[in-house]
Amino acid sequence: MKLISLVRFAAGAALALGLLASASHAEEPLVIHVGYAAIGVDNRPFAEGTSAATARAGEYLEKEFAKDPNIKIEWTFFKGAGPAVNEAFANDQLDFAYQGDLPSLIGRATGLKTKYLLASGTRKPLYLAVAKNSGIRKIEDLKGRKVAFQRGTNGHLSAIKVLEAHGLKERDVQVINLDSAGTVAALTSKDIDAAFGDTQLINLAAKGSADVIYTTKGNDPRFGRNAGIIGREAFIEAHPEITQRIVDAFVKAAQWSSDEPNRAALFELWHKSGTPIPIIEEYFSNDTLAYRNSPLIDGLLVSQYTEQAAKGKEYGLIRRDVDLEGWFEPKYLNDALERLNLKSFWQPYGADGKPLAS
């Protein structure tokens, strides 16, 4: 009898421990890993210029899940920009990410299982700055000179398009692969002659350490850069309701970022990145907030990604054709726009870059 009792006790204890382990496992939080293909000044975990940057600085995702103790948001900012984001996706280290057009297309071409969920940071202008006393007055003067940009980013592809529009090819310049911080240091020390970029170059010029001689701002919108929120397909399929809430949060951030009365507050929020407010003001001058912060997957955006895919292959930046069939997944965005009563909030554009009728 004692042996039977001991066996029963042991079995009961094992069952209890098993139940406790199961309960403990069930209570483990779901960590949603969100990446950003950029990083702030001095490696600050913030950015500027996009609704995704607003979502981070304004804690929109965290607030969405504030009443869900078992769901946590973890942000990672990548100094290596889009290529580093692709590596993280490949290793299943990210569930969602803000990423530019070229690297996301490269990821698509190499077999990464992702979905494009909404735009963020559309129609971003590119700037060209030159070192002081470089003698460079126009883009044609770049021939044979040391020109920096970060390879594999949407700025890389945009820079090649700019060069091509002015009769030059990438091989006509000495390309120096640098991130934002490296570009600023090299241009200041005159170790390079010129660089393509955005706010860091505006800031350098404002300090008198370089001269901005060209920008795509004000050109045909098809000449600019685009980016968006990319999701890992496996996560989306496993957690469609959570994915919807993630998209909802990004759309709310986009709405607030697009409302003109919020302009000053928005730039103050983006200042967490370390970028001075006057530089952000210049970056957005003559553009409406809604024009730059639209989340819409419209004809212009799709046509731009299609063109970028073709140009990327033509320039040797993408090694194979990119199949965009089924990659754009607008259902979560459309549902958010419907429920948040925002279907008419943003102006859609056609493939020709012209506004579509409401």
mmCIF file of C-alpha atoms in Angstrom:
data_model
loop_
_atom_site.group_PDB
_atom_site.id
_atom_site.type_symbol
_atom_site.label_atom_id
_atom_site.label_comp_id
_atom_site.label_asym_id
_atom_site.label_seq_id
_atom_site.Cartn_x
_atom_site.Cartn_y
_atom_site.Cartn_z
ATOM 1 C CA MET A 1 0.000 0.000 0.000
ATOM 2 C CA LYS A 2 2.831 2.381 0.845
ATOM 3 C CA LEU A 3 4.425 1.705 -2.548
ATOM 4 C CA ILE A 4 1.144 2.430 -4.321
ATOM 5 C CA SER A 5 0.722 5.652 -2.339
ATOM 6 C CA LEU A 6 4.228 6.765 -3.222
ATOM 7 C CA VAL A 7 3.617 6.053 -6.895
ATOM 8 C CA ARG A 8 0.349 7.985 -6.795
ATOM 9 C CA PHE A 9 2.033 10.871 -5.003
ATOM 10 C CA ALA A 10 4.850 10.977 -7.513
ATOM 11 C CA ALA A 11 2.406 10.869 -10.393
ATOM 12 C CA GLY A 12 0.356 13.666 -8.845
ATOM 13 C CA ALA A 13 3.424 15.779 -8.253
ATOM 14 C CA ALA A 14 4.587 15.266 -11.807
ATOM 15 C CA LEU A 15 1.148 16.248 -13.114
ATOM 16 C CA ALA A 16 1.130 19.371 -10.968
ATOM 17 C CA LEU A 17 4.592 20.346 -12.113
ATOM 18 C CA GLY A 18 3.556 19.744 -15.696
ATOM 19 C CA LEU A 19 0.512 21.966 -15.280
ATOM 20 C CA LEU A 20 2.643 24.679 -13.672
ATOM 21 C CA ALA A 21 5.143 24.479 -16.502
ATOM 22 C CA SER A 22 2.343 24.674 -19.060
ATOM 23 C CA ALA A 23 0.813 27.681 -17.295
ATOM 24 C CA SER A 24 4.192 29.364 -17.104
ATOM 25 C CA HIS A 25 4.764 28.709 -20.794
ATOM 26 C CA ALA A 26 1.314 30.022 -21.663
ATOM 27 C CA GLU A 27 2.027 33.239 -19.792
ATOM 28 C CA GLU A 28 5.275 33.940 -21.626
ATOM 29 C CA PRO A 29 4.851 37.234 -23.494
ATOM 30 C CA LEU A 30 4.717 37.415 -27.261
ATOM 31 C CA VAL A 31 7.525 39.769 -28.230
ATOM 32 C CA ILE A 32 6.832 41.580 -31.501
ATOM 33 C CA HIS A 33 10.145 42.549 -33.050
ATOM 34 C CA VAL A 34 9.981 45.747 -35.094
ATOM 35 C CA GLY A 35 12.938 47.006 -37.114
ATOM 36 C CA TYR A 36 13.812 50.396 -38.552
ATOM 37 C CA ALA A 37 16.261 50.668 -41.460
ATOM 38 C CA ALA A 38 18.062 53.732 -40.084
ATOM 39 C CA ILE A 39 19.314 55.107 -36.795
ATOM 40 C CA GLY A 40 19.374 58.524 -35.170
ATOM 41 C CA VAL A 41 22.268 60.886 -34.567
ATOM 42 C CA ASP A 42 24.905 59.318 -32.298
ATOM 43 C CA ASN A 43 23.089 55.968 -32.570
ATOM 44 C CA ARG A 44 19.907 57.170 -30.914
ATOM 45 C CA PRO A 45 17.056 54.617 -31.249
ATOM 46 C CA PHE A 46 14.844 57.122 -33.035
ATOM 47 C CA ALA A 47 14.455 58.475 -36.567
ATOM 48 C CA GLU A 48 12.703 61.314 -38.400
ATOM 49 C CA GLY A 49 10.798 62.057 -41.560
ATOM 50 C CA THR A 50 8.347 59.145 -41.653
ATOM 51 C CA SER A 51 5.135 58.030 -39.978
ATOM 52 C CA ALA A 52 7.048 54.953 -38.780
ATOM 53 C CA ALA A 53 9.387 57.318 -36.918
ATOM 54 C CA THR A 54 6.281 58.876 -35.360
ATOM 55 C CA ALA A 55 4.994 55.447 -34.344
ATOM 56 C CA ARG A 56 8.266 54.786 -32.536
ATOM 57 C CA ALA A 57 8.736 58.188 -30.877
ATOM 58 C CA GLY A 58 5.049 58.467 -29.984
ATOM 59 C CA GLU A 59 4.844 54.842 -28.777
ATOM 60 C CA TYR A 60 1.826 54.103 -30.957
ATOM 61 C CA LEU A 61 2.442 50.355 -31.019
ATOM 62 C CA GLU A 62 3.103 50.224 -27.296
ATOM 63 C CA LYS A 63 -0.142 52.091 -26.592
ATOM 64 C CA GLU A 64 -2.081 49.744 -28.890
ATOM 65 C CA PHE A 65 -1.038 46.779 -26.748
ATOM 66 C CA ALA A 66 -0.864 48.545 -23.392
ATOM 67 C CA LYS A 67 -3.779 46.483 -22.033
ATOM 68 C CA ASP A 68 -2.242 43.216 -23.235
ATOM 69 C CA PRO A 69 0.408 42.262 -20.649
ATOM 70 C CA ASN A 70 1.466 39.229 -22.686
ATOM 71 C CA ILE A 71 2.348 41.259 -25.776
ATOM 72 C CA LYS A 72 5.539 43.298 -25.859
ATOM 73 C CA ILE A 73 7.012 45.562 -28.546
ATOM 74 C CA GLU A 74 10.753 45.566 -29.135
ATOM 75 C CA TRP A 75 12.307 48.052 -31.580
ATOM 76 C CA THR A 76 15.686 47.651 -33.265
ATOM 77 C CA PHE A 77 17.343 50.444 -35.274
ATOM 78 C CA PHE A 78 19.853 49.376 -37.898
ATOM 79 C CA LYS A 79 22.979 51.352 -38.701
ATOM 80 C CA GLY A 80 23.354 49.011 -41.662
ATOM 81 C CA ALA A 81 19.962 50.230 -42.955
ATOM 82 C CA GLY A 82 17.936 48.110 -45.402
ATOM 83 C CA PRO A 83 20.540 45.380 -46.059
ATOM 84 C CA ALA A 84 20.836 44.750 -42.307
ATOM 85 C CA VAL A 85 17.051 44.529 -42.047
ATOM 86 C CA ASN A 86 17.053 41.849 -44.760
ATOM 87 C CA GLU A 87 19.611 39.847 -42.803
ATOM 88 C CA ALA A 88 17.445 40.083 -39.680
ATOM 89 C CA PHE A 89 14.363 38.954 -41.628
ATOM 90 C CA ALA A 90 16.343 36.046 -43.071
ATOM 91 C CA ASN A 91 17.218 34.929 -39.537
ATOM 92 C CA ASP A 92 13.602 35.342 -38.286
ATOM 93 C CA GLN A 93 14.730 38.098 -35.934
ATOM 94 C CA LEU A 94 12.094 40.597 -37.116
ATOM 95 C CA ASP A 95 8.330 40.471 -37.498
ATOM 96 C CA PHE A 96 7.839 43.943 -39.018
ATOM 97 C CA ALA A 97 10.163 46.636 -40.285
ATOM 98 C CA TYR A 98 10.339 50.042 -41.890
ATOM 99 C CA GLN A 99 12.443 49.573 -45.031
ATOM 100 C CA GLY A 100 13.238 51.418 -48.264
ATOM 101 C CA ASP A 101 12.224 50.240 -51.712
ATOM 102 C CA LEU A 102 15.488 48.817 -53.091
ATOM 103 C CA PRO A 103 16.463 46.625 -50.113
ATOM 104 C CA SER A 104 12.925 45.305 -49.715
ATOM 105 C CA LEU A 105 12.929 44.388 -53.421
ATOM 106 C CA ILE A 106 16.306 42.707 -53.029
ATOM 107 C CA GLY A 107 14.846 40.728 -50.152
ATOM 108 C CA ARG A 108 11.896 39.743 -52.299
ATOM 109 C CA ALA A 109 14.193 38.664 -55.132
ATOM 110 C CA THR A 110 16.298 36.506 -52.813
ATOM 111 C CA GLY A 111 13.265 34.662 -51.466
ATOM 112 C CA LEU A 112 12.471 36.413 -48.190
ATOM 113 C CA LYS A 113 8.853 35.648 -47.284
ATOM 114 C CA THR A 114 7.472 39.097 -46.542
ATOM 115 C CA LYS A 115 4.417 41.216 -47.300
ATOM 116 C CA TYR A 116 4.249 44.940 -48.001
ATOM 117 C CA LEU A 117 1.537 46.238 -45.654
ATOM 118 C CA LEU A 118 1.481 50.041 -45.982
ATOM 119 C CA ALA A 119 3.574 52.944 -47.181
ATOM 120 C CA SER A 120 5.652 55.049 -44.798
ATOM 121 C CA GLY A 121 8.052 57.735 -45.950
ATOM 122 C CA THR A 122 6.823 58.106 -49.506
ATOM 123 C CA ARG A 123 8.215 60.484 -52.136
ATOM 124 C CA LYS A 124 11.278 61.294 -50.038
ATOM 125 C CA PRO A 125 13.675 63.712 -51.759
ATOM 126 C CA LEU A 126 17.359 63.029 -52.279
ATOM 127 C CA TYR A 127 20.060 65.670 -51.826
ATOM 128 C CA LEU A 128 23.548 66.021 -53.250
ATOM 129 C CA ALA A 129 26.138 67.849 -51.166
ATOM 130 C CA VAL A 130 29.726 68.623 -52.126
ATOM 131 C CA ALA A 131 32.810 69.382 -50.086
ATOM 132 C CA LYS A 132 33.808 72.999 -49.649
ATOM 133 C CA ASN A 133 36.010 74.292 -52.461
ATOM 134 C CA SER A 134 35.530 71.060 -54.407
ATOM 135 C CA GLY A 135 34.888 72.967 -57.623
ATOM 136 C CA ILE A 136 31.768 70.872 -58.244
ATOM 137 C CA ARG A 137 28.933 73.077 -59.428
ATOM 138 C CA LYS A 138 26.619 70.601 -61.141
ATOM 139 C CA ILE A 139 25.998 66.860 -61.310
ATOM 140 C CA GLU A 140 27.976 66.517 -64.536
ATOM 141 C CA ASP A 141 31.065 67.679 -62.596
ATOM 142 C CA LEU A 142 30.959 64.470 -60.512
ATOM 143 C CA LYS A 143 32.680 62.469 -63.247
ATOM 144 C CA GLY A 144 35.783 60.805 -61.858
ATOM 145 C CA ARG A 145 35.188 62.203 -58.348
ATOM 146 C CA LYS A 146 34.740 60.370 -55.037
ATOM 147 C CA VAL A 147 30.998 60.187 -54.350
ATOM 148 C CA ALA A 148 29.480 58.573 -51.269
ATOM 149 C CA PHE A 149 26.179 56.834 -50.692
ATOM 150 C CA GLN A 150 25.131 53.728 -48.798
ATOM 151 C CA ARG A 151 25.006 50.719 -51.098
ATOM 152 C CA GLY A 152 21.868 48.604 -51.166
ATOM 153 C CA THR A 153 19.584 51.383 -49.935
ATOM 154 C CA ASN A 154 16.855 53.261 -51.765
ATOM 155 C CA GLY A 155 19.235 56.235 -51.803
ATOM 156 C CA HIS A 156 21.666 54.125 -53.840
ATOM 157 C CA LEU A 157 19.129 53.455 -56.571
ATOM 158 C CA SER A 158 17.878 57.042 -56.557
ATOM 159 C CA ALA A 159 21.443 58.326 -56.869
ATOM 160 C CA ILE A 160 22.036 56.168 -59.944
ATOM 161 C CA LYS A 161 18.826 57.478 -61.510
ATOM 162 C CA VAL A 162 19.956 61.050 -60.860
ATOM 163 C CA LEU A 163 23.363 60.384 -62.404
ATOM 164 C CA GLU A 164 21.736 58.748 -65.425
ATOM 165 C CA ALA A 165 19.433 61.732 -65.925
ATOM 166 C CA HIS A 166 22.540 63.878 -66.239
ATOM 167 C CA GLY A 167 24.470 61.672 -68.631
ATOM 168 C CA LEU A 168 26.539 59.718 -66.102
ATOM 169 C CA LYS A 169 26.635 56.099 -64.983
ATOM 170 C CA GLU A 170 27.642 54.689 -61.627
ATOM 171 C CA ARG A 171 30.986 53.586 -63.066
ATOM 172 C CA ASP A 172 31.719 57.193 -64.075
ATOM 173 C CA VAL A 173 32.260 58.133 -60.422
ATOM 174 C CA GLN A 174 34.359 56.628 -57.643
ATOM 175 C CA VAL A 175 31.685 55.202 -55.351
ATOM 176 C CA ILE A 176 32.480 55.250 -51.633
ATOM 177 C CA ASN A 177 30.122 53.096 -49.541
ATOM 178 C CA LEU A 178 29.358 55.012 -46.330
ATOM 179 C CA ASP A 179 26.544 55.247 -43.818
ATOM 180 C CA SER A 180 25.207 58.617 -42.650
ATOM 181 C CA ALA A 181 27.752 59.168 -39.881
ATOM 182 C CA GLY A 182 30.640 58.127 -42.103
ATOM 183 C CA THR A 183 29.414 60.403 -44.868
ATOM 184 C CA VAL A 184 29.315 63.436 -42.591
ATOM 185 C CA ALA A 185 32.836 62.783 -41.312
ATOM 186 C CA ALA A 186 34.291 62.140 -44.771
ATOM 187 C CA LEU A 187 32.641 65.143 -46.393
ATOM 188 C CA THR A 188 33.738 67.434 -43.564
ATOM 189 C CA SER A 189 37.341 66.237 -43.802
ATOM 190 C CA LYS A 190 37.166 66.369 -47.618
ATOM 191 C CA ASP A 191 38.137 62.704 -47.908
ATOM 192 C CA ILE A 192 35.301 62.521 -50.447
ATOM 193 C CA ASP A 193 34.177 65.083 -52.990
ATOM 194 C CA ALA A 194 30.401 64.651 -52.772
ATOM 195 C CA ALA A 195 27.635 62.590 -51.225
ATOM 196 C CA PHE A 196 23.999 61.706 -51.776
ATOM 197 C CA GLY A 197 21.721 61.694 -48.736
ATOM 198 C CA ASP A 198 19.107 63.795 -46.982
ATOM 199 C CA THR A 199 18.843 65.467 -43.554
ATOM 200 C CA GLN A 200 22.454 64.860 -42.536
ATOM 201 C CA LEU A 201 23.593 66.748 -45.642
ATOM 202 C CA ILE A 202 21.150 69.607 -45.076
ATOM 203 C CA ASN A 203 22.515 69.868 -41.538
ATOM 204 C CA LEU A 204 26.116 69.836 -42.753
ATOM 205 C CA ALA A 205 25.373 72.637 -45.213
ATOM 206 C CA ALA A 206 23.631 74.648 -42.503
ATOM 207 C CA LYS A 207 26.840 74.456 -40.465
ATOM 208 C CA GLY A 208 28.837 75.729 -43.435
ATOM 209 C CA SER A 209 30.783 72.466 -43.790
ATOM 210 C CA ALA A 210 29.411 71.502 -47.231
ATOM 211 C CA ASP A 211 27.251 72.874 -50.024
ATOM 212 C CA VAL A 212 23.993 71.333 -51.235
ATOM 213 C CA ILE A 213 23.972 71.777 -55.017
ATOM 214 C CA TYR A 214 21.019 69.574 -56.009
ATOM 215 C CA THR A 215 17.838 67.976 -54.704
ATOM 216 C CA THR A 216 15.073 65.910 -56.267
ATOM 217 C CA LYS A 217 12.573 67.890 -54.199
ATOM 218 C CA GLY A 218 10.009 69.498 -56.460
ATOM 219 C CA ASN A 219 10.784 67.140 -59.351
ATOM 220 C CA ASP A 220 8.436 64.545 -60.817
ATOM 221 C CA PRO A 221 7.390 62.377 -57.809
ATOM 222 C CA ARG A 222 8.447 59.303 -59.759
ATOM 223 C CA PHE A 223 12.007 60.539 -59.258
ATOM 224 C CA GLY A 224 11.915 60.217 -55.469
ATOM 225 C CA ARG A 225 12.383 57.421 -52.962
ATOM 226 C CA ASN A 226 9.780 55.293 -51.220
ATOM 227 C CA ALA A 227 9.606 53.061 -48.197
ATOM 228 C CA GLY A 228 7.042 51.097 -46.255
ATOM 229 C CA ILE A 229 6.184 48.687 -43.486
ATOM 230 C CA ILE A 230 7.149 45.120 -44.343
ATOM 231 C CA GLY A 231 5.835 42.128 -42.401
ATOM 232 C CA ARG A 232 7.179 38.588 -42.053
ATOM 233 C CA GLU A 233 4.738 36.273 -43.805
ATOM 234 C CA ALA A 234 4.894 33.533 -41.159
ATOM 235 C CA PHE A 235 4.030 35.990 -38.380
ATOM 236 C CA ILE A 236 1.170 37.504 -40.385
ATOM 237 C CA GLU A 237 -0.325 34.070 -41.065
ATOM 238 C CA ALA A 238 0.058 32.983 -37.437
ATOM 239 C CA HIS A 239 -1.257 36.248 -35.938
ATOM 240 C CA PRO A 240 -3.658 38.004 -38.363
ATOM 241 C CA GLU A 241 -5.514 39.849 -35.587
ATOM 242 C CA ILE A 242 -2.287 41.144 -34.057
ATOM 243 C CA THR A 243 -1.076 42.142 -37.526
ATOM 244 C CA GLN A 244 -4.264 44.151 -37.983
ATOM 245 C CA ARG A 245 -3.638 45.986 -34.729
ATOM 246 C CA ILE A 246 -0.026 46.690 -35.749
ATOM 247 C CA VAL A 247 -1.247 48.194 -39.031
ATOM 248 C CA ASP A 248 -3.947 50.141 -37.163
ATOM 249 C CA ALA A 249 -1.272 51.694 -34.955
ATOM 250 C CA PHE A 250 0.889 52.658 -37.934
ATOM 251 C CA VAL A 251 -2.124 54.182 -39.708
ATOM 252 C CA LYS A 252 -2.990 56.240 -36.616
ATOM 253 C CA ALA A 253 0.606 57.485 -36.556
ATOM 254 C CA ALA A 254 0.335 58.339 -40.253
ATOM 255 C CA GLN A 255 -2.877 60.286 -39.688
ATOM 256 C CA TRP A 256 -1.395 62.358 -36.883
ATOM 257 C CA SER A 257 1.783 62.888 -38.925
ATOM 258 C CA SER A 258 -0.307 64.096 -41.886
ATOM 259 C CA ASP A 259 -2.398 66.674 -40.051
ATOM 260 C CA GLU A 260 -0.976 70.162 -40.710
ATOM 261 C CA PRO A 261 -1.918 71.626 -37.282
ATOM 262 C CA ASN A 262 0.495 69.032 -35.824
ATOM 263 C CA ARG A 263 3.483 70.184 -37.913
ATOM 264 C CA ALA A 264 5.381 71.880 -35.080
ATOM 265 C CA ALA A 265 4.615 69.096 -32.606
ATOM 266 C CA LEU A 266 5.571 66.487 -35.194
ATOM 267 C CA PHE A 267 8.965 68.037 -35.844
ATOM 268 C CA GLU A 268 9.527 68.304 -32.094
ATOM 269 C CA LEU A 269 8.748 64.588 -31.772
ATOM 270 C CA TRP A 270 11.117 63.702 -34.603
ATOM 271 C CA HIS A 271 13.796 65.799 -32.901
ATOM 272 C CA LYS A 272 14.280 62.811 -30.555
ATOM 273 C CA SER A 273 16.408 61.443 -33.392
ATOM 274 C CA GLY A 274 18.924 64.216 -32.797
ATOM 275 C CA THR A 275 18.168 65.955 -36.092
ATOM 276 C CA PRO A 276 17.716 69.708 -35.453
ATOM 277 C CA ILE A 277 14.181 70.992 -35.979
ATOM 278 C CA PRO A 278 15.220 73.652 -38.560
ATOM 279 C CA ILE A 279 16.722 70.849 -40.673
ATOM 280 C CA ILE A 280 13.491 68.867 -40.542
ATOM 281 C CA GLU A 281 11.581 72.041 -41.445
ATOM 282 C CA GLU A 282 13.762 72.453 -44.520
ATOM 283 C CA TYR A 283 13.391 68.783 -45.422
ATOM 284 C CA PHE A 284 9.596 69.174 -45.488
ATOM 285 C CA SER A 285 9.437 72.701 -46.890
ATOM 286 C CA ASN A 286 6.920 73.181 -49.706
ATOM 287 C CA ASP A 287 5.474 69.700 -49.115
ATOM 288 C CA THR A 288 2.250 68.972 -47.275
ATOM 289 C CA LEU A 289 2.558 66.475 -44.455
ATOM 290 C CA ALA A 290 -0.126 64.303 -46.021
ATOM 291 C CA TYR A 291 1.815 64.124 -49.294
ATOM 292 C CA ARG A 292 4.890 62.698 -47.579
ATOM 293 C CA ASN A 293 3.205 60.617 -44.859
ATOM 294 C CA SER A 294 0.495 58.855 -46.837
ATOM 295 C CA PRO A 295 0.181 55.122 -46.050
ATOM 296 C CA LEU A 296 -1.690 54.387 -49.294
ATOM 297 C CA ILE A 297 -0.676 51.576 -51.610
ATOM 298 C CA ASP A 298 -1.821 53.496 -54.688
ATOM 299 C CA GLY A 299 -1.006 53.316 -58.384
ATOM 300 C CA LEU A 300 1.995 55.622 -58.030
ATOM 301 C CA LEU A 301 3.555 53.559 -55.249
ATOM 302 C CA VAL A 302 3.055 50.218 -57.003
ATOM 303 C CA SER A 303 4.374 51.604 -60.303
ATOM 304 C CA GLN A 304 7.405 53.037 -58.498
ATOM 305 C CA TYR A 305 8.262 49.691 -56.920
ATOM 306 C CA THR A 306 7.763 48.005 -60.282
ATOM 307 C CA GLU A 307 10.124 50.502 -61.922
ATOM 308 C CA GLN A 308 12.638 50.218 -59.098
ATOM 309 C CA ALA A 309 12.652 46.442 -59.497
ATOM 310 C CA ALA A 310 13.371 46.771 -63.214
ATOM 311 C CA LYS A 311 15.976 49.512 -62.723
ATOM 312 C CA GLY A 312 17.614 47.591 -59.895
ATOM 313 C CA LYS A 313 18.137 44.611 -62.182
ATOM 314 C CA GLU A 314 19.241 46.811 -65.075
ATOM 315 C CA TYR A 315 21.889 48.466 -62.897
ATOM 316 C CA GLY A 316 23.056 45.140 -61.468
ATOM 317 C CA LEU A 317 21.792 45.893 -57.958
ATOM 318 C CA ILE A 318 19.297 43.016 -58.122
ATOM 319 C CA ARG A 319 20.506 39.789 -59.705
ATOM 320 C CA ARG A 320 17.187 38.363 -60.832
ATOM 321 C CA ASP A 321 13.680 39.414 -61.780
ATOM 322 C CA VAL A 322 11.467 40.456 -58.873
ATOM 323 C CA ASP A 323 8.022 38.868 -58.778
ATOM 324 C CA LEU A 324 5.716 41.442 -57.154
ATOM 325 C CA GLU A 325 2.592 39.312 -57.626
ATOM 326 C CA GLY A 326 0.929 38.932 -54.222
ATOM 327 C CA TRP A 327 3.620 40.883 -52.356
ATOM 328 C CA PHE A 328 1.503 43.973 -51.741
ATOM 329 C CA GLU A 329 -1.072 43.063 -49.099
ATOM 330 C CA PRO A 330 -3.505 45.991 -48.721
ATOM 331 C CA LYS A 331 -6.294 44.224 -46.840
ATOM 332 C CA TYR A 332 -5.056 45.222 -43.377
ATOM 333 C CA LEU A 333 -4.560 48.816 -44.508
ATOM 334 C CA ASN A 334 -7.983 48.935 -46.149
ATOM 335 C CA ASP A 335 -9.627 47.545 -43.037
ATOM 336 C CA ALA A 336 -7.880 50.159 -40.884
ATOM 337 C CA LEU A 337 -8.908 52.991 -43.208
ATOM 338 C CA GLU A 338 -12.504 51.784 -43.136
ATOM 339 C CA ARG A 339 -12.811 51.398 -39.363
ATOM 340 C CA LEU A 340 -10.907 54.612 -38.583
ATOM 341 C CA ASN A 341 -13.014 56.562 -41.096
ATOM 342 C CA LEU A 342 -9.948 57.570 -43.099
ATOM 343 C CA LYS A 343 -10.836 56.305 -46.570
ATOM 344 C CA SER A 344 -10.841 59.856 -47.951
ATOM 345 C CA PHE A 345 -8.145 61.327 -45.720
ATOM 346 C CA TRP A 346 -5.215 60.914 -48.136
ATOM 347 C CA GLN A 347 -5.003 61.778 -51.825
ATOM 348 C CA PRO A 348 -4.235 58.738 -54.005
ATOM 349 C CA TYR A 349 -1.963 59.185 -57.033
ATOM 350 C CA GLY A 350 -1.911 57.334 -60.328
ATOM 351 C CA ALA A 351 1.068 55.670 -61.972
ATOM 352 C CA ASP A 352 1.667 58.879 -63.940
ATOM 353 C CA GLY A 353 2.281 60.787 -60.694
ATOM 354 C CA LYS A 354 -0.941 62.784 -60.989
ATOM 355 C CA PRO A 355 -3.697 62.928 -58.350
ATOM 356 C CA LEU A 356 -6.610 60.597 -58.914
ATOM 357 C CA ALA A 357 -10.190 61.857 -58.710
ATOM 358 C CA SER A 358 -11.794 61.245 -55.336
#
